[in-house]
Tab-separated table of C-alpha atoms and ligand atoms in Angstrom:
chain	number	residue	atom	x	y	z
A	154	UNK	CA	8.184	40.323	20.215
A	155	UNK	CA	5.458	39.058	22.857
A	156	UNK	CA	5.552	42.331	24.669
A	157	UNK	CA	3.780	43.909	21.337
A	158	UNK	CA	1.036	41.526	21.887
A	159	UNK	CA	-2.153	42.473	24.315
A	160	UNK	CA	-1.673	40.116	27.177
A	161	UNK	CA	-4.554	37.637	26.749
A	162	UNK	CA	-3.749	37.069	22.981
A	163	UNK	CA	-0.129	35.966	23.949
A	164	UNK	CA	-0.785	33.861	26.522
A	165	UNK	CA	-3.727	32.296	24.157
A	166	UNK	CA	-1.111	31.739	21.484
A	167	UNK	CA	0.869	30.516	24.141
A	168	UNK	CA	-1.052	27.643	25.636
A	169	UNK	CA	-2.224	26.848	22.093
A	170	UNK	CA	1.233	26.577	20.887
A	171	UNK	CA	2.440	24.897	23.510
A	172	UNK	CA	-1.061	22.199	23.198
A	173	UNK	CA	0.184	21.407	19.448
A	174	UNK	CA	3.791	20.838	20.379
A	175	UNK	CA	3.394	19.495	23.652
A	176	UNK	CA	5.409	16.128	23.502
A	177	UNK	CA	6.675	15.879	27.342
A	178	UNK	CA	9.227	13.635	27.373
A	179	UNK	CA	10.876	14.591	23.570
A	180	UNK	CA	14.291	15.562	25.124
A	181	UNK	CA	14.649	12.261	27.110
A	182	UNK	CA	13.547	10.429	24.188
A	183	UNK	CA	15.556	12.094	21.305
A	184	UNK	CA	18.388	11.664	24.203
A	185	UNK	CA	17.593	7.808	24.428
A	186	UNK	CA	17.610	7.922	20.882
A	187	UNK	CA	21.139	8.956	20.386
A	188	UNK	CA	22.476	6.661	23.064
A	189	UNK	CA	20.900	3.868	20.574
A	190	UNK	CA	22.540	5.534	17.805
A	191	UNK	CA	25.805	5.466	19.526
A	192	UNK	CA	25.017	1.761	20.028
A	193	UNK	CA	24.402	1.127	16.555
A	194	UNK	CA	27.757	2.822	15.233
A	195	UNK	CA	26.558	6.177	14.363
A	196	UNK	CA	29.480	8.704	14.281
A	197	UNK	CA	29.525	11.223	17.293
A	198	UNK	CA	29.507	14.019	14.399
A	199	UNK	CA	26.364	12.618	12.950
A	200	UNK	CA	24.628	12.444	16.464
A	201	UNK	CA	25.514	16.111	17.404
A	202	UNK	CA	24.622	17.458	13.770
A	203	UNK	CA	21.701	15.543	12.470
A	204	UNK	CA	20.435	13.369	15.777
A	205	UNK	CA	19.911	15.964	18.206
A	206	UNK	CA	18.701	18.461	16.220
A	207	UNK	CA	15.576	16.942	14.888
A	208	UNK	CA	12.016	18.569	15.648
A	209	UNK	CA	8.615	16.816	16.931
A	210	UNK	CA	6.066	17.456	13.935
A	211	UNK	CA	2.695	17.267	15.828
A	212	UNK	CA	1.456	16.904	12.212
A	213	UNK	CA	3.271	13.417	11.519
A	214	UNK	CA	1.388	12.023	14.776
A	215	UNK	CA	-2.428	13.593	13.756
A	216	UNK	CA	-1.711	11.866	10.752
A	217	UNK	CA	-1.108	8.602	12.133
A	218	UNK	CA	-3.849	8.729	14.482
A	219	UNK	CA	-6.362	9.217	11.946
A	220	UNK	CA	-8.713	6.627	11.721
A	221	UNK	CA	-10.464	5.984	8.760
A	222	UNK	CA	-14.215	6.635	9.230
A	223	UNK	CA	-15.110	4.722	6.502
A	224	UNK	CA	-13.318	2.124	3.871
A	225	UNK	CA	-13.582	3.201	-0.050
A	226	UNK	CA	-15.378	1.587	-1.959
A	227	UNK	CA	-13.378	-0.632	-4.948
A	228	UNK	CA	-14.424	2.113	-7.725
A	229	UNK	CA	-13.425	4.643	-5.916
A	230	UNK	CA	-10.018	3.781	-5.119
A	231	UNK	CA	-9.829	2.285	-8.098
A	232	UNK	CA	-10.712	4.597	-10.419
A	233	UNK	CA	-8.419	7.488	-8.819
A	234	UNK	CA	-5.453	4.849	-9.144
A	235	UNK	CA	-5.831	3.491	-12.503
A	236	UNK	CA	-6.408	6.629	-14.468
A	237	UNK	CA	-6.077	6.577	-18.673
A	238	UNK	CA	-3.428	9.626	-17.784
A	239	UNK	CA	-1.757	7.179	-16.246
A	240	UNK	CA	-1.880	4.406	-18.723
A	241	UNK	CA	-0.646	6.702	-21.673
A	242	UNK	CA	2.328	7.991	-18.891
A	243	UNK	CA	3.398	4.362	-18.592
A	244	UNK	CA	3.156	3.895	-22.048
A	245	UNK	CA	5.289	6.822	-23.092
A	246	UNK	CA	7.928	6.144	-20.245
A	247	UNK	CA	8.172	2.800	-21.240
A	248	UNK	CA	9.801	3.823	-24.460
A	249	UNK	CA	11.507	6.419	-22.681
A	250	UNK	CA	13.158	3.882	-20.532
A	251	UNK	CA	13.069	0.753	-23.089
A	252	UNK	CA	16.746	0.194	-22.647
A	253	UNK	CA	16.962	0.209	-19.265
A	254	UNK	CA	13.763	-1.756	-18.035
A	255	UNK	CA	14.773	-4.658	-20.645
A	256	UNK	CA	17.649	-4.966	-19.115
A	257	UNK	CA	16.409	-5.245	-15.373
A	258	UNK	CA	13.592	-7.615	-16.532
A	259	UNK	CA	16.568	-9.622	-17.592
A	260	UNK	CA	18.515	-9.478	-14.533
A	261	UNK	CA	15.603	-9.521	-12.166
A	262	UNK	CA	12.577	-11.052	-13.631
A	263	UNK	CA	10.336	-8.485	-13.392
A	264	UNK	CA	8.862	-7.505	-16.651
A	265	UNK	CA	9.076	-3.781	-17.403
A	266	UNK	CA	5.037	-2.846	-17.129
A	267	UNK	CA	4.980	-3.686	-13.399
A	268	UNK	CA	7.837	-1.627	-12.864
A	269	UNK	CA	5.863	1.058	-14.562
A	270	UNK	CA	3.073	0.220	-12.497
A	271	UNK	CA	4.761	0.697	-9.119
A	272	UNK	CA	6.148	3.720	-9.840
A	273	UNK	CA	3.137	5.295	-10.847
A	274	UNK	CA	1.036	4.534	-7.877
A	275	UNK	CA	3.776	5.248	-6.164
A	276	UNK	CA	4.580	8.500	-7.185
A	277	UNK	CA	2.809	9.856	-9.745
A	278	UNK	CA	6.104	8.806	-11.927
A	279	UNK	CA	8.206	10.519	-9.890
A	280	UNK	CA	5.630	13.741	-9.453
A	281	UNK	CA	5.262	13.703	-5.983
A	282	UNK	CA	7.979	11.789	-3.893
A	283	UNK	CA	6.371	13.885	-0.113
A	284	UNK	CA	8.048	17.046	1.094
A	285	UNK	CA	8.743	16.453	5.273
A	286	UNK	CA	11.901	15.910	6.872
A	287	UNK	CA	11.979	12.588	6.995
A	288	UNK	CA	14.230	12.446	9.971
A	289	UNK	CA	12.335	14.885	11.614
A	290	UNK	CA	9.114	12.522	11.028
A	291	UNK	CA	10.541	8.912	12.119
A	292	UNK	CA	12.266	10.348	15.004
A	293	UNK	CA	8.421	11.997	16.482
A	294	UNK	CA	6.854	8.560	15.739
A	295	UNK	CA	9.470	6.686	17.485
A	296	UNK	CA	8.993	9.072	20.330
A	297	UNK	CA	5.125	7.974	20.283
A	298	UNK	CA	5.019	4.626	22.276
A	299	UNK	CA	2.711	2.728	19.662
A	300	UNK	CA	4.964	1.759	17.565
A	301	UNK	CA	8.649	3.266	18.794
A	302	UNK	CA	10.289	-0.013	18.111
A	303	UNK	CA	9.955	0.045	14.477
A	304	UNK	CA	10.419	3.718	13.772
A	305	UNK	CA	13.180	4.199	15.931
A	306	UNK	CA	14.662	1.199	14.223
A	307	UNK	CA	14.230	3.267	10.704
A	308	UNK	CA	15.485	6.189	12.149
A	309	UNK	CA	18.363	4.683	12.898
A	310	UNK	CA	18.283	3.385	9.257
A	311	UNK	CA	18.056	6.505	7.831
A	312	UNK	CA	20.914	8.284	9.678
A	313	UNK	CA	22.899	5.330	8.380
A	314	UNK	CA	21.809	5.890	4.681
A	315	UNK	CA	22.638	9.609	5.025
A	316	UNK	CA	26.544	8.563	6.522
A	317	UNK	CA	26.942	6.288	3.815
A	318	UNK	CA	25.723	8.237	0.724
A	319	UNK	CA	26.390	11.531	2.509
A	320	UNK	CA	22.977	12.699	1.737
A	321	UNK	CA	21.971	16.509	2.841
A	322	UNK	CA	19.105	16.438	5.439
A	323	UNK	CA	16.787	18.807	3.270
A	324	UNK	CA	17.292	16.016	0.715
A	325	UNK	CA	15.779	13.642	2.897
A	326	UNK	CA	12.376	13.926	2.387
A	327	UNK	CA	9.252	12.149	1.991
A	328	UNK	CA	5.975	10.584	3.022
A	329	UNK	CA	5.221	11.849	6.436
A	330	UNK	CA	5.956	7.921	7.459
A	331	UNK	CA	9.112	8.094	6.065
A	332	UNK	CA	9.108	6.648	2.445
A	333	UNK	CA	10.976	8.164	0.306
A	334	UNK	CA	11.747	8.639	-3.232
A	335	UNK	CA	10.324	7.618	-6.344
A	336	UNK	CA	9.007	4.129	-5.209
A	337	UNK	CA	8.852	5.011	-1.786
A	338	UNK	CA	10.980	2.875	-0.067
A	339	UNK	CA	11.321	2.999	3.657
A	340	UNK	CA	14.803	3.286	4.698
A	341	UNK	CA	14.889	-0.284	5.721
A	342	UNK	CA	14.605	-1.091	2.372
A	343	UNK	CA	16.259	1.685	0.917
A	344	UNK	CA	19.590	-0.056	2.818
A	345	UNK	CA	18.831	-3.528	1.815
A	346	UNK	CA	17.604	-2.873	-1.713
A	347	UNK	CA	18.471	-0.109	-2.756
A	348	UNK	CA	20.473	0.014	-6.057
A	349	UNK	CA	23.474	2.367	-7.659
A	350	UNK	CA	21.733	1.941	-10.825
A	351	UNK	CA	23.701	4.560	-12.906
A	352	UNK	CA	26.458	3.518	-11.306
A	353	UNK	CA	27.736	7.060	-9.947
A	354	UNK	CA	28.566	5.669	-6.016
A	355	UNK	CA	25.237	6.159	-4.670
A	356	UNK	CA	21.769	5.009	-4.617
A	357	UNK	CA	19.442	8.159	-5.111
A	358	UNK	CA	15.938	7.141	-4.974
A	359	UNK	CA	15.265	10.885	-5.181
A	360	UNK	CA	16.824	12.262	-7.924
A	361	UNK	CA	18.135	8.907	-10.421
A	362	UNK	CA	14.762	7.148	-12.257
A	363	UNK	CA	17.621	4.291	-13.058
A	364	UNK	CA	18.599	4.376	-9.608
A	365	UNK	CA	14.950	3.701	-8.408
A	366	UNK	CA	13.668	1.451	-11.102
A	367	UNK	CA	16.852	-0.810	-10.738
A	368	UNK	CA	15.761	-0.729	-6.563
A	369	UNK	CA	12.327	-1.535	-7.624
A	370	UNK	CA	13.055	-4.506	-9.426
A	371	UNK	CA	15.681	-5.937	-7.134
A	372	UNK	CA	13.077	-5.350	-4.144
A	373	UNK	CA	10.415	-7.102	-5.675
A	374	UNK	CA	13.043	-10.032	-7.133
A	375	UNK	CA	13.804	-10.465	-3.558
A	376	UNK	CA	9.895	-10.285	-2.096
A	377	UNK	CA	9.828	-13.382	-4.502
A	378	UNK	CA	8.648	-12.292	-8.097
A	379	UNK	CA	7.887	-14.976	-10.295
A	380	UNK	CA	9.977	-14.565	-13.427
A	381	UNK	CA	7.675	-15.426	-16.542
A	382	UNK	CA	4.694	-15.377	-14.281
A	383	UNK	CA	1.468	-12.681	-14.249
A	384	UNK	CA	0.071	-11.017	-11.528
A	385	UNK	CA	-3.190	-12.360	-12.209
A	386	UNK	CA	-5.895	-11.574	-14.347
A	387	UNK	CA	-9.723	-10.326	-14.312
A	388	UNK	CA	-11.793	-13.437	-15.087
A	389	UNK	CA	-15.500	-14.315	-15.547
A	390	UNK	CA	-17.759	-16.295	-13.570
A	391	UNK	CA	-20.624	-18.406	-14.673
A	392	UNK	CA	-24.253	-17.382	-13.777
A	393	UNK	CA	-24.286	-20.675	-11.003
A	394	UNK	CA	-21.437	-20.022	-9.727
A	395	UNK	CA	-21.218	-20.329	-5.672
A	396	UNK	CA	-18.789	-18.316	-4.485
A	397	UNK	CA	-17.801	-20.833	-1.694
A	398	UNK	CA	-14.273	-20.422	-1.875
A	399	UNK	CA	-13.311	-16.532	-1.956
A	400	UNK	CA	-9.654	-15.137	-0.851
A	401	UNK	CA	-6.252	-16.316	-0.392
A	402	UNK	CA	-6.903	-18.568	2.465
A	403	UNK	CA	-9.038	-20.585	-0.290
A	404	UNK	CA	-6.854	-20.437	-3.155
A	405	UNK	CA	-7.895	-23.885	-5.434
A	406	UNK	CA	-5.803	-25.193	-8.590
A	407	UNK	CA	-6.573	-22.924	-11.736
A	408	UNK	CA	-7.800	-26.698	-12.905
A	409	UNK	CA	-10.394	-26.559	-10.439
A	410	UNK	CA	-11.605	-23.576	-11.071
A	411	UNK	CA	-11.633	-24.153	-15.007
A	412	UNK	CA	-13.903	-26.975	-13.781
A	413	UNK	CA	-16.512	-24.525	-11.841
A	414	UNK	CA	-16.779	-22.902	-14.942
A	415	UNK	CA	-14.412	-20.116	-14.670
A	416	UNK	CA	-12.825	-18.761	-17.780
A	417	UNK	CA	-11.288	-15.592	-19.540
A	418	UNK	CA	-13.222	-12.552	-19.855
A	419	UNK	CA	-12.862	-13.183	-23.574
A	420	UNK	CA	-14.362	-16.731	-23.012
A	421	UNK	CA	-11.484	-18.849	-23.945
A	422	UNK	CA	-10.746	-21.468	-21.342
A	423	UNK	CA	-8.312	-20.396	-18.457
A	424	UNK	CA	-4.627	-21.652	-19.109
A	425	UNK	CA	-4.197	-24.173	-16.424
A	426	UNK	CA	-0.675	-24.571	-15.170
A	427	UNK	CA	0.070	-26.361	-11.925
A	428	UNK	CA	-0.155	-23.824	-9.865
A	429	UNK	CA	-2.972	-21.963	-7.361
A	430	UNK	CA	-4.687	-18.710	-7.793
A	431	UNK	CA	-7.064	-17.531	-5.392
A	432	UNK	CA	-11.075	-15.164	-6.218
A	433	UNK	CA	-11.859	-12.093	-5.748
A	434	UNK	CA	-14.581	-9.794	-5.630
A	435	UNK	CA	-13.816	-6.138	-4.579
A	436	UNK	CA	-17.034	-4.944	-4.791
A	437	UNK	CA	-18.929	-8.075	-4.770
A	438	UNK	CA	-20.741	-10.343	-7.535
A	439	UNK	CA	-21.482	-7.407	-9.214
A	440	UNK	CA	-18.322	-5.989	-9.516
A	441	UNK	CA	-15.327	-7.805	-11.583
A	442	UNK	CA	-13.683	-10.840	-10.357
A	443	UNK	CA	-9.940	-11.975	-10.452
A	444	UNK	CA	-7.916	-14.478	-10.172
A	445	UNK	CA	-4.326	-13.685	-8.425
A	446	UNK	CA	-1.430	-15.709	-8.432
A	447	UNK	CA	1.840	-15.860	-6.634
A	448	UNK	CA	2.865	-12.539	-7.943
A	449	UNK	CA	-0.169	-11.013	-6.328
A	450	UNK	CA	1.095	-12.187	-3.160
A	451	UNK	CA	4.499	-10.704	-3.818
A	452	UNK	CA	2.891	-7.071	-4.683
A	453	UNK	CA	0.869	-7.594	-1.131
A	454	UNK	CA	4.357	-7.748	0.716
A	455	UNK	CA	5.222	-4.209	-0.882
A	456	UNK	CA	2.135	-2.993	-0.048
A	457	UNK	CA	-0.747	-5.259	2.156
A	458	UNK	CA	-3.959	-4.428	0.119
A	459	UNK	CA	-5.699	-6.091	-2.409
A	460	UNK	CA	-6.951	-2.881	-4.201
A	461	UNK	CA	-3.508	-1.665	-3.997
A	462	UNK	CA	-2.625	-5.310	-5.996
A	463	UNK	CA	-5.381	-5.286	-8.178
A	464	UNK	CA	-4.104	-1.716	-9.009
A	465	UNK	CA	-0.850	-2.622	-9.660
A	466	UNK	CA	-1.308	-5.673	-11.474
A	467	UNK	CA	-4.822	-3.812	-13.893
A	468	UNK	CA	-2.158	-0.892	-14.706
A	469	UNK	CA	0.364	-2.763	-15.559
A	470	UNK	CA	-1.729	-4.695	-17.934
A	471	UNK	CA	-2.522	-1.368	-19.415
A	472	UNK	CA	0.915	-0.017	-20.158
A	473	UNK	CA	1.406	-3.570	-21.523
A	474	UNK	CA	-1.441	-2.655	-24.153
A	475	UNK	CA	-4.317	-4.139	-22.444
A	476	UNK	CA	-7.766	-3.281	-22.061
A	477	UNK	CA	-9.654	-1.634	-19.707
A	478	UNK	CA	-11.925	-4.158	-17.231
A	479	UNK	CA	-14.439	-6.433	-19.218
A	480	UNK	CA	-16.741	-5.355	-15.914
A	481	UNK	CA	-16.017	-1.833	-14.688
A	482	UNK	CA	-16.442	-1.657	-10.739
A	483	UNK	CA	-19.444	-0.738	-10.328
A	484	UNK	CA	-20.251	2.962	-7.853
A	485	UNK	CA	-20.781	1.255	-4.386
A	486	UNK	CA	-20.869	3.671	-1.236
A	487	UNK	CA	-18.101	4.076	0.963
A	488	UNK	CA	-18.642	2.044	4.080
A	489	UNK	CA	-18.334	3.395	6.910
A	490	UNK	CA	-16.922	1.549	9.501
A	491	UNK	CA	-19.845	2.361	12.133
A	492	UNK	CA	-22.190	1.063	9.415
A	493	UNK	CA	-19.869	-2.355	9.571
A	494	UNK	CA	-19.616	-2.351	13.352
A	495	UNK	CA	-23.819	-2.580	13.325
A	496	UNK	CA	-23.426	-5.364	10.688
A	497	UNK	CA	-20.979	-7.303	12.478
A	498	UNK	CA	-23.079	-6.794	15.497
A	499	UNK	CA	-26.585	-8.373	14.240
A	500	UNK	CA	-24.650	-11.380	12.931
A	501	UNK	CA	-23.233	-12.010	16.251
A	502	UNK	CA	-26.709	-11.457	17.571
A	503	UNK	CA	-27.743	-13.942	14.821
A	504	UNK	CA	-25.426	-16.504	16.051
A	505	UNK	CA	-23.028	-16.341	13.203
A	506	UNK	CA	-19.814	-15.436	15.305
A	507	UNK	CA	-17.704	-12.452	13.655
A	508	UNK	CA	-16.238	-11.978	16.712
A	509	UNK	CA	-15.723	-8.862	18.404
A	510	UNK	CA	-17.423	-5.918	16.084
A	511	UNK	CA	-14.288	-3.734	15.139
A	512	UNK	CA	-16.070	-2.161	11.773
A	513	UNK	CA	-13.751	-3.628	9.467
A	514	UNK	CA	-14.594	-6.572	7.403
A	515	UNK	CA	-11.584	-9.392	8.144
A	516	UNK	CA	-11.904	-13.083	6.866
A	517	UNK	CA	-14.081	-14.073	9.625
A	518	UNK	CA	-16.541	-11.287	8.919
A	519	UNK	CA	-16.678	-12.233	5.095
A	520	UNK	CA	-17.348	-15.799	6.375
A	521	UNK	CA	-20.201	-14.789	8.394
A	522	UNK	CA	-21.588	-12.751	6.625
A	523	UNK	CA	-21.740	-15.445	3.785
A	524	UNK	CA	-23.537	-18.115	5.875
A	525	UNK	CA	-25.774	-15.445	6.768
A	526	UNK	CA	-26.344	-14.664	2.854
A	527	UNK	CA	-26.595	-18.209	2.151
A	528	UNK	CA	-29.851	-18.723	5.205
A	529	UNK	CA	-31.145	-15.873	3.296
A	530	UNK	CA	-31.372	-16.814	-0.313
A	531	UNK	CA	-29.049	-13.650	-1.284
A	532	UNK	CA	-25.529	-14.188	-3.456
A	533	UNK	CA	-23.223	-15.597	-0.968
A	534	UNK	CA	-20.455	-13.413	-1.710
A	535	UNK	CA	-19.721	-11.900	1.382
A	536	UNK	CA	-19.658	-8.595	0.078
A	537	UNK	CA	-21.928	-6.280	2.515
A	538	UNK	CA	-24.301	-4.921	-0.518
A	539	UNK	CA	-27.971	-2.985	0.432
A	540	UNK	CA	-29.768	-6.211	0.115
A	541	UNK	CA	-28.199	-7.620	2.803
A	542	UNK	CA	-28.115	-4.677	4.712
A	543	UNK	CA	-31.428	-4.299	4.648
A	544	UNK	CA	-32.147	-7.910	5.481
A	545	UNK	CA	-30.223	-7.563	8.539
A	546	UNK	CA	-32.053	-4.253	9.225
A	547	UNK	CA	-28.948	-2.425	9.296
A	548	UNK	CA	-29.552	1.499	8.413
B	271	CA	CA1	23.259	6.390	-8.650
């Protein structure tokens, strides 16, 4: 077919081609990789079939490498998550699936609306689950020496989930990280979690909603759900209030903060069990403020984010027949992380160590940049708004 094509076009296509697929040591590596596999008890007939043919996707490693330019904003995100589509979708599969959910809140203490909840940031409900080979996709990122450990050891998971459940390759698809199904569930979880829901011999997080709701729960019962317990809940500060103790490394008693004033966004005092909650601000003392429990914690080891929690925890509140936020989030600009960097920068320069300016506002950032507030007679709530840009003559 090359000889068709004028000379400098083919080699062109050539080099080009062989620039996006260039991957020099793939056959040594997907060789390695099925000595492991031999290692870890994978039949010979799975290694010659499935191992050895899989593909590099240059695709699966752009999309890795790409590093966020900026971080979204809370209302942003936010708002693209927790949609009123959504709300009424949850709603409607809830009766749907009223049997069914009951049941697993019974058996695993998770109540039915944060089921719900996770499946629908998930996956849409179910409407997209990703489309790439996900053997094809763990198998190029444990070939890429960041992070080969890990993938290689889901790679290894995955062959195992498609020997036990004798799963079709093309059925194997998903996020181009390797989560699959209707939750998402990486196949180290899919193994360990992963329920036969409908009982009929496998666990299908594909194509069984009982299957993958059943998997959900059990996942989250063993991340360490609290069984009559919320997620948290949007609360409301009072106008003094000092915002010295913000995040989960400051978490307080609920009855101290009921004694700063704190209370629900419908004024009545907070409940105030014996147990710790910790504040915050997404998009600063502007935006709405919550309180998160222990459950919070639990949705942060499915997913480590605390818009992703707040998400989860807002929606499910909704499908539950809540209302929408007392304070909506208000529009804040993306920031970009070069912005950040300069931040981080002039309060180093300022003497209020950040340590080393990475663009990305950690803990020790927030701190900073609240002691730097606080010299300046600005809210201390370590949220990087245009006041304090400006103050620190940051563009
Ligand atoms: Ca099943």
């Amino acid at each position: 077919m090359f000889k068709s094509i004028p000379l400098a076009t083919a080699l062109l296509l050539s080099s080009s081609a062989a620039m996006a697929t260039e991957q020099p040591n793939w056959a040594t590596c997907v060789a390695d990789l099925q000595q492991t596999a031999k290692a870890e008890g994978l039949s010979q007939n799975t290694i010659d079939t499935t191992l050895a043919q899989v593909k590099y996707v240059p695709r699966v490693i752009e999309l890795d490498n790409k590093q966020p330019e900026f971080s979204q904003s809370f209302e942003n995100y936010f708002t693209k998550r927790v949609t009123e589509w959504r709300v009424a979708q949850g709603r409607k599969l809830y009766q749907e699936h009223k049997q069914l959910l009951h049941k697993l809140a019974k058996e695993y203490g998770v109540p039915p609306q944060y089921l719900l909840a996770f499946w629908g940031l998930e996956t849409n409900f179910g409407s997209y689950k990703g489309k790439m080979s996900v053997l094809d996709s763990l198998a190029t990122l444990a070939c890429d020496p960041r992070r080969s450990t890990y993938f290689t050891q889901e790679l290894m998971q995955a062959l195992k989930l498609k020997e036990r459940y004798n799963f079709a390759e093309s059925d194997m698809v998903g996020s181009w990280a390797g989560a699959m199904g209707h939750t998402q569930f990486m196949p180290s979880a899919y193994a360990k979690y992963a329920v036969d829901g409908d009982g009929d011999g496998k666990a299908d997080l594909w194509n069984s909603t009982t299957d993958a709701l059943t998997s959900a729960a059990h996942f989250l019962q063993n991340l360490g759900w609290k069984r009559n317990e919320r997620w948290g809940r949007e609360v409301s500060l009072p106008a003094d209030f000092s915002y010295a103790h913000l995040g989960k490394a400051q978490a307080q008693p609920l009855t101290r903060w009921a004694e700063l004033g704190i209370t629900q966004t419908n004024g009545q005092p907070l409940s105030t069990p014996d147990m710790k909650a910790a504040l915050y601000l997404p998009s600063g003392h502007t935006g709405p403020a919550f309180l998160a429990y222990d459950n919070f914690d639990v949705i942060m080891r499915w997913n480590r984010s605390t818009f992703y929690a707040i998400a989860v925890g807002h929606l499910a509140d909704r499908i539950n027949g809540g209302v929408a936020l007392n304070v909506a989030p208000p529009k804040m600009p993306n920031l970009s992380r070069a912005r950040v960097k300069e931040l981080q920068q002039q309060l180093n320069a300022q003497g209020y160590d950040v340590g080393k300016p990475d663009g990305i506002l950690g803990s020790k950032s927030v701190k900073g940049l609240q002691a730097y507030q606080k010299s300046q007679g600005l809210v201390a709530d370590g949220y990087p708004d245009e006041a304090t840009f400006k103050a620190l003559k940051v563009n």
